[in-house]
Amino acid sequence: MQVNQKGRGHVTINREAQIVYDAQFADQAAYLEEMLAAQTGMRLALQPNNRQKSAASHRIRLLFGGRAITKAEMYTLTVSGKDVIIRAKDTGGMVYGIQTLLQLFPLEQVAEVRIPNVEIKDYPRFSYRGMHLDVVRHMFPLEFIKKYIDYLAFHKFNTFHWHLTDDQGWRIEIESYPKLNTIGSWREATLIGHFKDAPARYDSTRYGGYYTKEEVREVIRYAAVRGISIIPEIDIPGHSRATIAAYPEFSTRPDTTWNVATTWGMYNRQNNVLQPNPATFKFLETVFQEVAELFPAPYFHLGGDECSKMWWKADPVSQQFIQDHNLKDEKGLQTYFVEQVAGYLNAKGKKVIGWHEILEGDLNTSTLIMNWGGEKEGIAAATRGHQVIMSPGKPLYFDHYQSKDPSDSLAIHGYNPVDAVYAFEPVPDTLRKLNLDHYIIGAQGNVWTEYMGSPAKVEYMIFPRMTALSEVLWSPRHKRDYQDFKRRLEQAIIPRYEYWGAAYFRNFEQWTAEK
């Protein structure tokens, strides 16, 4: 961010001011009006920028274009004379300008605000800035999904990765295969405590549900106004226990009655893979294309992680398929599934993203790799010519502990304190030296919800780590300063958490990477 303070003047914004907007930004003007009214109590009139002279003495103007806008998602914010002017060439840039402007207003009801004269030019370092949410292990109300998107918009993320299917349930309406919802969306019980506890204990409560297509459309519209693209994830060919519970004929043991998983950590523990048979591939084509028609984003995530090979090894049908299709082994079969689904999605104009395990076989480079491993896996993917989204478990899994306090609430394992998140560098030095750093298009924080049963627990686990990641992805590496970050967190961001009524981890200063 380049900030140039212009003298000692100011622009006064009160209830008589207007929001004047170019046609491209009508939705963002309404968004600004709503946010400003909630934050300050000032509800400003909206006026299209149709060349008629505005009657207001002071204006907030949302304008398209400008010679200074030379990059995607860039904006300028100028406070001078009688106007506050935000210029951008895309929705994202305008939303980010609005977020910066809102931080110049107080978090209290006021009659007027004097905004000092300033020129700001700002744009992000990375083109992909994502946050993920698993709604399978625990499902969250539609209002919280919207709130989560608001959190992303404030932090200038541009992508919401919505993890919609897994072993423990289907969370999206599917018309072509209705048993995915009547059976696959519901589990009969849920694990109590950690999945490694012995003996395992379960509650006796039927748990589940799914988002209807209309609810999904509502979330997509909500996110679009805020510059957020939504990437759905349908996880295959592993993590498919809920699928085979609904349709056993897609499993490697079609004569078996399966249940939707009631525990976590299924890899190599319980059968959860799809069998390569004609009915399975017809199912995948139909369902992926049905979901793809809902989502306007250019990307679609097909999972591909933690795919147990042992079930395929034990299945004569899978072994015959490997032989008939001249596949090298079970890794080749995994690649076959990925490439088949990629073909179905390409027919709908979608690019495919998969977790880094999909590189276990030979895969063409049109597929983006989301790397939850370490630097080594990211380097391997980029070296093979794939675009890479860095999402390493250490430190970007926000389901891991953020303290070593034994009384802290239950998490899966690991330790990712906020200073480790802030210190994370998405581009490995090895790739920079090889001039392959352009293959790293950004990074993402992941929120797996095995141990997050409520919105408050999600907030407690993401804040302030999500705030730290937002700065990593937006700001140039050389401008990051952790001590300054902590100062700004205390002064400007924690009051924002409290204004939102959001839970957050309060002891972040006490717990550091060294502890």
Short mmCIF file of C-alpha atoms in Angstrom, two decimals, residues 171-490:
data_model
loop_
_atom_site.label_atom_id
_atom_site.label_comp_id
_atom_site.label_asym_id
_atom_site.label_seq_id
_atom_site.Cartn_x
_atom_site.Cartn_y
_atom_site.Cartn_z
CA ARG A 171 -23.91 -31.09 2.07
CA ILE A 172 -25.32 -29.98 -1.28
CA GLU A 173 -28.63 -30.80 -2.94
CA ILE A 174 -28.29 -33.27 -5.82
CA GLU A 175 -31.37 -33.91 -7.95
CA SER A 176 -29.91 -36.58 -10.23
CA TYR A 177 -29.00 -38.94 -7.37
CA PRO A 178 -31.46 -38.10 -4.56
CA LYS A 179 -30.21 -40.75 -2.12
CA LEU A 180 -27.08 -38.61 -1.67
CA ASN A 181 -29.38 -36.35 0.37
CA THR A 182 -31.91 -38.77 1.86
CA ILE A 183 -29.15 -41.17 2.98
CA GLY A 184 -25.71 -39.66 2.32
CA SER A 185 -26.39 -36.33 4.07
CA TRP A 186 -27.12 -37.96 7.45
CA ARG A 187 -24.99 -39.89 9.93
CA GLU A 188 -26.52 -41.83 12.80
CA ALA A 189 -24.03 -40.65 15.44
CA THR A 190 -20.90 -38.54 15.91
CA LEU A 191 -17.66 -39.31 17.68
CA ILE A 192 -17.17 -37.82 21.15
CA GLY A 193 -13.62 -36.69 21.92
CA HIS A 194 -10.54 -37.34 19.79
CA PHE A 195 -10.64 -40.03 17.10
CA LYS A 196 -7.53 -41.69 18.59
CA ASP A 197 -9.12 -42.05 22.03
CA ALA A 198 -9.68 -45.64 23.14
CA PRO A 199 -12.27 -46.85 23.59
CA ALA A 200 -14.08 -44.65 21.06
CA ARG A 201 -17.30 -43.05 22.31
CA TYR A 202 -20.23 -41.81 20.23
CA ASP A 203 -23.33 -39.77 20.86
CA SER A 204 -26.67 -41.14 19.72
CA THR A 205 -27.84 -38.11 17.74
CA ARG A 206 -28.65 -38.28 14.04
CA TYR A 207 -26.68 -35.44 12.46
CA GLY A 208 -26.69 -33.84 9.04
CA GLY A 209 -28.50 -31.82 6.43
CA TYR A 210 -27.56 -30.12 3.21
CA TYR A 211 -27.73 -26.75 1.47
CA THR A 212 -30.43 -26.52 -1.18
CA LYS A 213 -29.54 -25.26 -4.62
CA GLU A 214 -31.42 -22.05 -3.92
CA GLU A 215 -29.41 -21.54 -0.73
CA VAL A 216 -26.20 -22.14 -2.68
CA ARG A 217 -27.27 -19.56 -5.27
CA GLU A 218 -28.04 -17.11 -2.47
CA VAL A 219 -24.52 -17.54 -1.04
CA ILE A 220 -22.95 -17.17 -4.51
CA ARG A 221 -24.85 -13.90 -5.10
CA TYR A 222 -23.87 -12.63 -1.64
CA ALA A 223 -20.22 -13.46 -2.23
CA ALA A 224 -20.14 -11.95 -5.73
CA VAL A 225 -21.12 -8.49 -4.43
CA ARG A 226 -18.17 -8.74 -2.03
CA GLY A 227 -15.66 -9.78 -4.69
CA ILE A 228 -15.45 -13.38 -3.45
CA SER A 229 -15.32 -16.30 -5.88
CA ILE A 230 -16.62 -19.62 -4.49
CA ILE A 231 -14.89 -22.87 -5.41
CA PRO A 232 -16.92 -25.99 -4.57
CA GLU A 233 -15.20 -29.22 -3.60
CA ILE A 234 -16.67 -32.67 -4.29
CA ASP A 235 -14.00 -35.03 -2.92
CA ILE A 236 -13.22 -38.16 -4.98
CA PRO A 237 -12.16 -40.98 -5.48
CA GLY A 238 -11.40 -41.43 -1.77
CA HIS A 239 -13.30 -39.64 1.00
CA SER A 240 -16.40 -41.16 -0.60
CA ARG A 241 -17.98 -43.09 2.29
CA ALA A 242 -21.17 -40.99 2.26
CA THR A 243 -21.48 -41.69 -1.48
CA ILE A 244 -21.17 -45.46 -1.14
CA ALA A 245 -23.54 -45.42 1.85
CA ALA A 246 -26.17 -43.98 -0.49
CA TYR A 247 -25.15 -46.02 -3.54
CA PRO A 248 -23.24 -49.23 -2.60
CA GLU A 249 -22.97 -50.16 -6.29
CA PHE A 250 -20.23 -47.50 -6.63
CA SER A 251 -18.06 -49.20 -3.95
CA THR A 252 -15.42 -51.91 -4.27
CA ARG A 253 -17.82 -54.18 -2.36
CA PRO A 254 -21.23 -53.49 -3.88
CA ASP A 255 -22.85 -56.33 -1.91
CA THR A 256 -22.13 -54.51 1.37
CA THR A 257 -24.40 -52.09 3.23
CA TRP A 258 -22.32 -49.07 4.22
CA ASN A 259 -23.03 -46.39 6.79
CA VAL A 260 -22.17 -42.70 6.56
CA ALA A 261 -18.99 -42.35 8.64
CA THR A 262 -19.46 -41.46 12.30
CA THR A 263 -15.76 -41.00 13.07
CA TRP A 264 -12.85 -39.04 11.59
CA GLY A 265 -9.53 -40.12 10.10
CA MET A 266 -10.74 -42.80 7.66
CA TYR A 267 -7.54 -43.22 5.62
CA ASN A 268 -6.60 -46.91 5.49
CA ARG A 269 -9.01 -47.56 8.36
CA GLN A 270 -12.39 -47.90 6.67
CA ASN A 271 -13.33 -48.44 3.03
CA ASN A 272 -14.19 -45.13 1.37
CA VAL A 273 -13.13 -45.40 -2.28
CA LEU A 274 -15.08 -45.60 -5.52
CA GLN A 275 -14.88 -48.64 -7.79
CA PRO A 276 -13.99 -47.96 -11.46
CA ASN A 277 -17.11 -49.25 -13.16
CA PRO A 278 -19.46 -47.77 -15.80
CA ALA A 279 -22.13 -46.82 -13.24
CA THR A 280 -19.54 -44.96 -11.13
CA PHE A 281 -18.24 -42.92 -14.05
CA LYS A 282 -21.77 -42.08 -15.18
CA PHE A 283 -22.49 -40.94 -11.63
CA LEU A 284 -19.37 -38.75 -11.55
CA GLU A 285 -20.12 -37.15 -14.90
CA THR A 286 -23.73 -36.40 -13.95
CA VAL A 287 -23.07 -35.08 -10.45
CA PHE A 288 -20.00 -32.99 -11.25
CA GLN A 289 -21.74 -31.36 -14.19
CA GLU A 290 -24.87 -30.74 -12.11
CA VAL A 291 -22.83 -28.97 -9.43
CA ALA A 292 -20.68 -27.14 -11.98
CA GLU A 293 -23.81 -25.54 -13.47
CA LEU A 294 -24.49 -23.87 -10.11
CA PHE A 295 -21.12 -22.21 -9.61
CA PRO A 296 -19.91 -19.44 -11.96
CA ALA A 297 -16.28 -19.60 -10.72
CA PRO A 298 -13.78 -20.90 -13.30
CA TYR A 299 -12.36 -23.47 -10.84
CA PHE A 300 -13.73 -26.69 -9.36
CA HIS A 301 -11.97 -28.73 -6.65
CA LEU A 302 -12.20 -32.51 -6.95
CA GLY A 303 -10.21 -33.44 -3.84
CA GLY A 304 -8.06 -36.45 -4.72
CA ASP A 305 -6.33 -36.65 -1.33
CA GLU A 306 -5.82 -39.54 1.09
CA CYS A 307 -7.01 -42.14 -1.40
CA SER A 308 -6.45 -45.56 0.18
CA LYS A 309 -5.05 -47.99 -2.39
CA MET A 310 -5.66 -51.11 -0.26
CA TRP A 311 -9.34 -51.37 -1.20
CA TRP A 312 -8.51 -51.31 -4.91
CA LYS A 313 -5.77 -53.90 -4.39
CA ALA A 314 -8.32 -56.24 -2.78
CA ASP A 315 -10.99 -55.71 -5.45
CA PRO A 316 -10.92 -57.96 -8.57
CA VAL A 317 -13.00 -55.46 -10.59
CA SER A 318 -10.50 -52.64 -9.87
CA GLN A 319 -7.56 -54.88 -10.69
CA GLN A 320 -9.14 -55.95 -13.98
CA PHE A 321 -9.81 -52.27 -14.82
CA ILE A 322 -6.15 -51.42 -14.19
CA GLN A 323 -5.11 -54.24 -16.51
CA ASP A 324 -7.67 -53.47 -19.23
CA HIS A 325 -6.72 -49.78 -19.35
CA ASN A 326 -2.93 -50.37 -19.26
CA LEU A 327 -2.59 -48.48 -16.01
CA LYS A 328 0.65 -48.87 -14.12
CA ASP A 329 -0.88 -49.50 -10.69
CA GLU A 330 -3.39 -48.10 -8.18
CA LYS A 331 -1.74 -44.67 -8.44
CA GLY A 332 -2.45 -44.82 -12.15
CA LEU A 333 -6.07 -45.64 -11.34
CA GLN A 334 -6.26 -42.60 -9.07
CA THR A 335 -4.94 -40.45 -11.94
CA TYR A 336 -7.50 -42.04 -14.28
CA PHE A 337 -10.33 -40.95 -11.97
CA VAL A 338 -8.92 -37.42 -11.73
CA GLU A 339 -8.50 -37.06 -15.49
CA GLN A 340 -11.95 -38.47 -16.23
CA VAL A 341 -13.59 -35.95 -13.89
CA ALA A 342 -11.36 -33.17 -15.24
CA GLY A 343 -12.77 -34.01 -18.68
CA TYR A 344 -16.36 -33.81 -17.40
CA LEU A 345 -15.59 -30.42 -15.85
CA ASN A 346 -13.73 -29.12 -18.89
CA ALA A 347 -16.94 -29.72 -20.83
CA LYS A 348 -18.53 -27.17 -18.49
CA GLY A 349 -15.66 -24.71 -18.90
CA LYS A 350 -14.06 -25.44 -15.53
CA LYS A 351 -10.41 -25.75 -14.58
CA VAL A 352 -9.64 -28.41 -12.00
CA ILE A 353 -7.91 -28.05 -8.65
CA GLY A 354 -6.80 -31.08 -6.64
CA TRP A 355 -4.84 -31.75 -3.47
CA HIS A 356 -1.17 -32.49 -4.12
CA GLU A 357 -1.59 -36.29 -3.90
CA ILE A 358 -3.09 -36.26 -7.39
CA LEU A 359 0.50 -35.86 -8.62
CA GLU A 360 1.32 -39.42 -7.53
CA GLY A 361 0.63 -40.41 -11.15
CA ASP A 362 1.38 -38.69 -14.47
CA LEU A 363 -1.01 -35.76 -14.73
CA ASN A 364 -1.25 -33.07 -17.37
CA THR A 365 -0.34 -29.56 -16.29
CA SER A 366 -3.74 -27.96 -16.83
CA THR A 367 -4.67 -29.08 -13.30
CA LEU A 368 -3.90 -26.69 -10.44
CA ILE A 369 -2.28 -28.22 -7.38
CA MET A 370 -3.37 -27.27 -3.88
CA ASN A 371 -0.43 -28.32 -1.76
CA TRP A 372 -1.14 -29.21 1.87
CA GLY A 373 2.33 -30.74 2.23
CA GLY A 374 5.57 -28.87 2.74
CA GLU A 375 7.91 -26.93 0.48
CA LYS A 376 9.12 -30.14 -1.16
CA GLU A 377 5.69 -30.97 -2.59
CA GLY A 378 5.14 -27.40 -3.74
CA ILE A 379 8.52 -27.34 -5.49
CA ALA A 380 7.80 -30.70 -7.15
CA ALA A 381 4.46 -29.49 -8.52
CA ALA A 382 5.87 -26.21 -9.84
CA THR A 383 8.88 -27.96 -11.37
CA ARG A 384 6.47 -30.20 -13.29
CA GLY A 385 4.76 -27.07 -14.68
CA HIS A 386 1.63 -26.89 -12.51
CA GLN A 387 0.27 -23.72 -10.99
CA VAL A 388 0.34 -24.16 -7.22
CA ILE A 389 -1.72 -22.87 -4.30
CA MET A 390 0.31 -23.27 -1.12
CA SER A 391 -1.72 -24.55 1.81
CA PRO A 392 0.75 -26.42 4.03
CA GLY A 393 -0.61 -28.08 7.15
CA LYS A 394 2.16 -26.30 9.02
CA PRO A 395 1.27 -23.44 9.49
CA LEU A 396 -1.93 -22.91 7.41
CA TYR A 397 -4.22 -25.53 8.93
CA PHE A 398 -6.27 -23.47 11.35
CA ASP A 399 -7.79 -26.61 12.88
CA HIS A 400 -4.43 -27.22 14.57
CA TYR A 401 -3.75 -25.90 18.06
CA GLN A 402 -2.71 -22.28 18.49
CA SER A 403 -1.46 -22.85 22.03
CA LYS A 404 0.10 -25.64 24.07
CA ASP A 405 -2.19 -24.95 27.00
CA PRO A 406 -3.57 -28.35 28.11
CA SER A 407 -6.88 -26.68 29.00
CA ASP A 408 -7.33 -25.30 25.46
CA SER A 409 -10.34 -26.69 23.59
CA LEU A 410 -9.90 -29.90 21.61
CA ALA A 411 -8.17 -29.81 18.21
CA ILE A 412 -6.88 -32.50 15.90
CA HIS A 413 -3.13 -32.11 16.64
CA GLY A 414 -0.25 -29.85 15.58
CA TYR A 415 0.75 -26.36 16.67
CA ASN A 416 0.33 -23.32 14.44
CA PRO A 417 0.63 -20.10 16.48
CA VAL A 418 -0.13 -16.77 14.85
CA ASP A 419 3.52 -15.69 14.55
CA ALA A 420 4.25 -18.83 12.50
CA VAL A 421 1.36 -17.93 10.16
CA TYR A 422 2.67 -14.38 9.79
CA ALA A 423 6.20 -15.63 9.07
CA PHE A 424 5.02 -18.01 6.33
CA GLU A 425 6.46 -17.29 2.88
CA PRO A 426 4.42 -18.87 0.06
CA VAL A 427 7.25 -18.86 -2.51
CA PRO A 428 10.10 -21.27 -1.66
CA ASP A 429 13.57 -19.81 -2.25
CA THR A 430 14.39 -22.80 -4.47
CA LEU A 431 11.70 -21.78 -6.96
CA ARG A 432 12.84 -18.16 -6.89
CA LYS A 433 16.39 -19.24 -7.77
CA LEU A 434 15.06 -21.39 -10.63
CA ASN A 435 12.87 -18.50 -11.90
CA LEU A 436 9.82 -20.71 -11.32
CA ASP A 437 8.26 -18.52 -8.62
CA HIS A 438 5.46 -17.47 -11.02
CA TYR A 439 3.95 -20.94 -10.62
CA ILE A 440 2.98 -20.08 -7.03
CA ILE A 441 -0.26 -18.15 -7.52
CA GLY A 442 -1.11 -17.75 -3.84
CA ALA A 443 -2.04 -19.57 -0.68
CA GLN A 444 -5.00 -20.64 1.43
CA GLY A 445 -5.88 -21.21 5.08
CA ASN A 446 -7.81 -24.43 5.74
CA VAL A 447 -10.49 -24.98 8.37
CA TRP A 448 -11.35 -28.65 8.89
CA THR A 449 -14.18 -28.93 11.37
CA GLU A 450 -13.98 -32.35 13.03
CA TYR A 451 -13.58 -30.54 16.36
CA MET A 452 -15.51 -27.37 15.53
CA GLY A 453 -19.19 -27.89 16.29
CA SER A 454 -20.27 -24.24 16.40
CA PRO A 455 -19.65 -20.93 14.61
CA ALA A 456 -17.99 -19.60 17.78
CA LYS A 457 -15.40 -22.41 17.71
CA VAL A 458 -14.64 -21.65 14.05
CA GLU A 459 -14.11 -17.97 14.91
CA TYR A 460 -11.91 -18.88 17.89
CA MET A 461 -9.72 -21.01 15.61
CA ILE A 462 -9.43 -18.56 12.68
CA PHE A 463 -8.87 -15.29 14.55
CA PRO A 464 -6.25 -13.82 14.57
CA ARG A 465 -4.54 -16.40 12.33
CA MET A 466 -6.70 -15.50 9.32
CA THR A 467 -5.78 -11.83 9.82
CA ALA A 468 -2.09 -12.74 9.76
CA LEU A 469 -2.49 -14.77 6.56
CA SER A 470 -4.38 -11.95 4.84
CA GLU A 471 -1.36 -9.70 5.27
CA VAL A 472 1.04 -12.42 4.04
CA LEU A 473 -0.96 -12.71 0.83
CA TRP A 474 -1.56 -9.01 0.26
CA SER A 475 1.65 -7.25 1.26
CA PRO A 476 5.13 -7.46 -0.26
CA ARG A 477 7.42 -9.73 1.73
CA HIS A 478 9.86 -6.95 2.65
CA LYS A 479 7.09 -4.79 4.15
CA ARG A 480 5.95 -7.33 6.73
CA ASP A 481 6.82 -6.54 10.35
CA TYR A 482 5.42 -8.79 13.08
CA GLN A 483 5.80 -6.28 15.92
CA ASP A 484 3.95 -3.67 13.88
CA PHE A 485 1.33 -6.29 12.97
CA LYS A 486 0.69 -6.98 16.66
CA ARG A 487 0.34 -3.26 17.36
CA ARG A 488 -2.21 -2.84 14.57
CA LEU A 489 -4.01 -6.00 15.64
CA GLU A 490 -4.51 -4.59 19.13
#
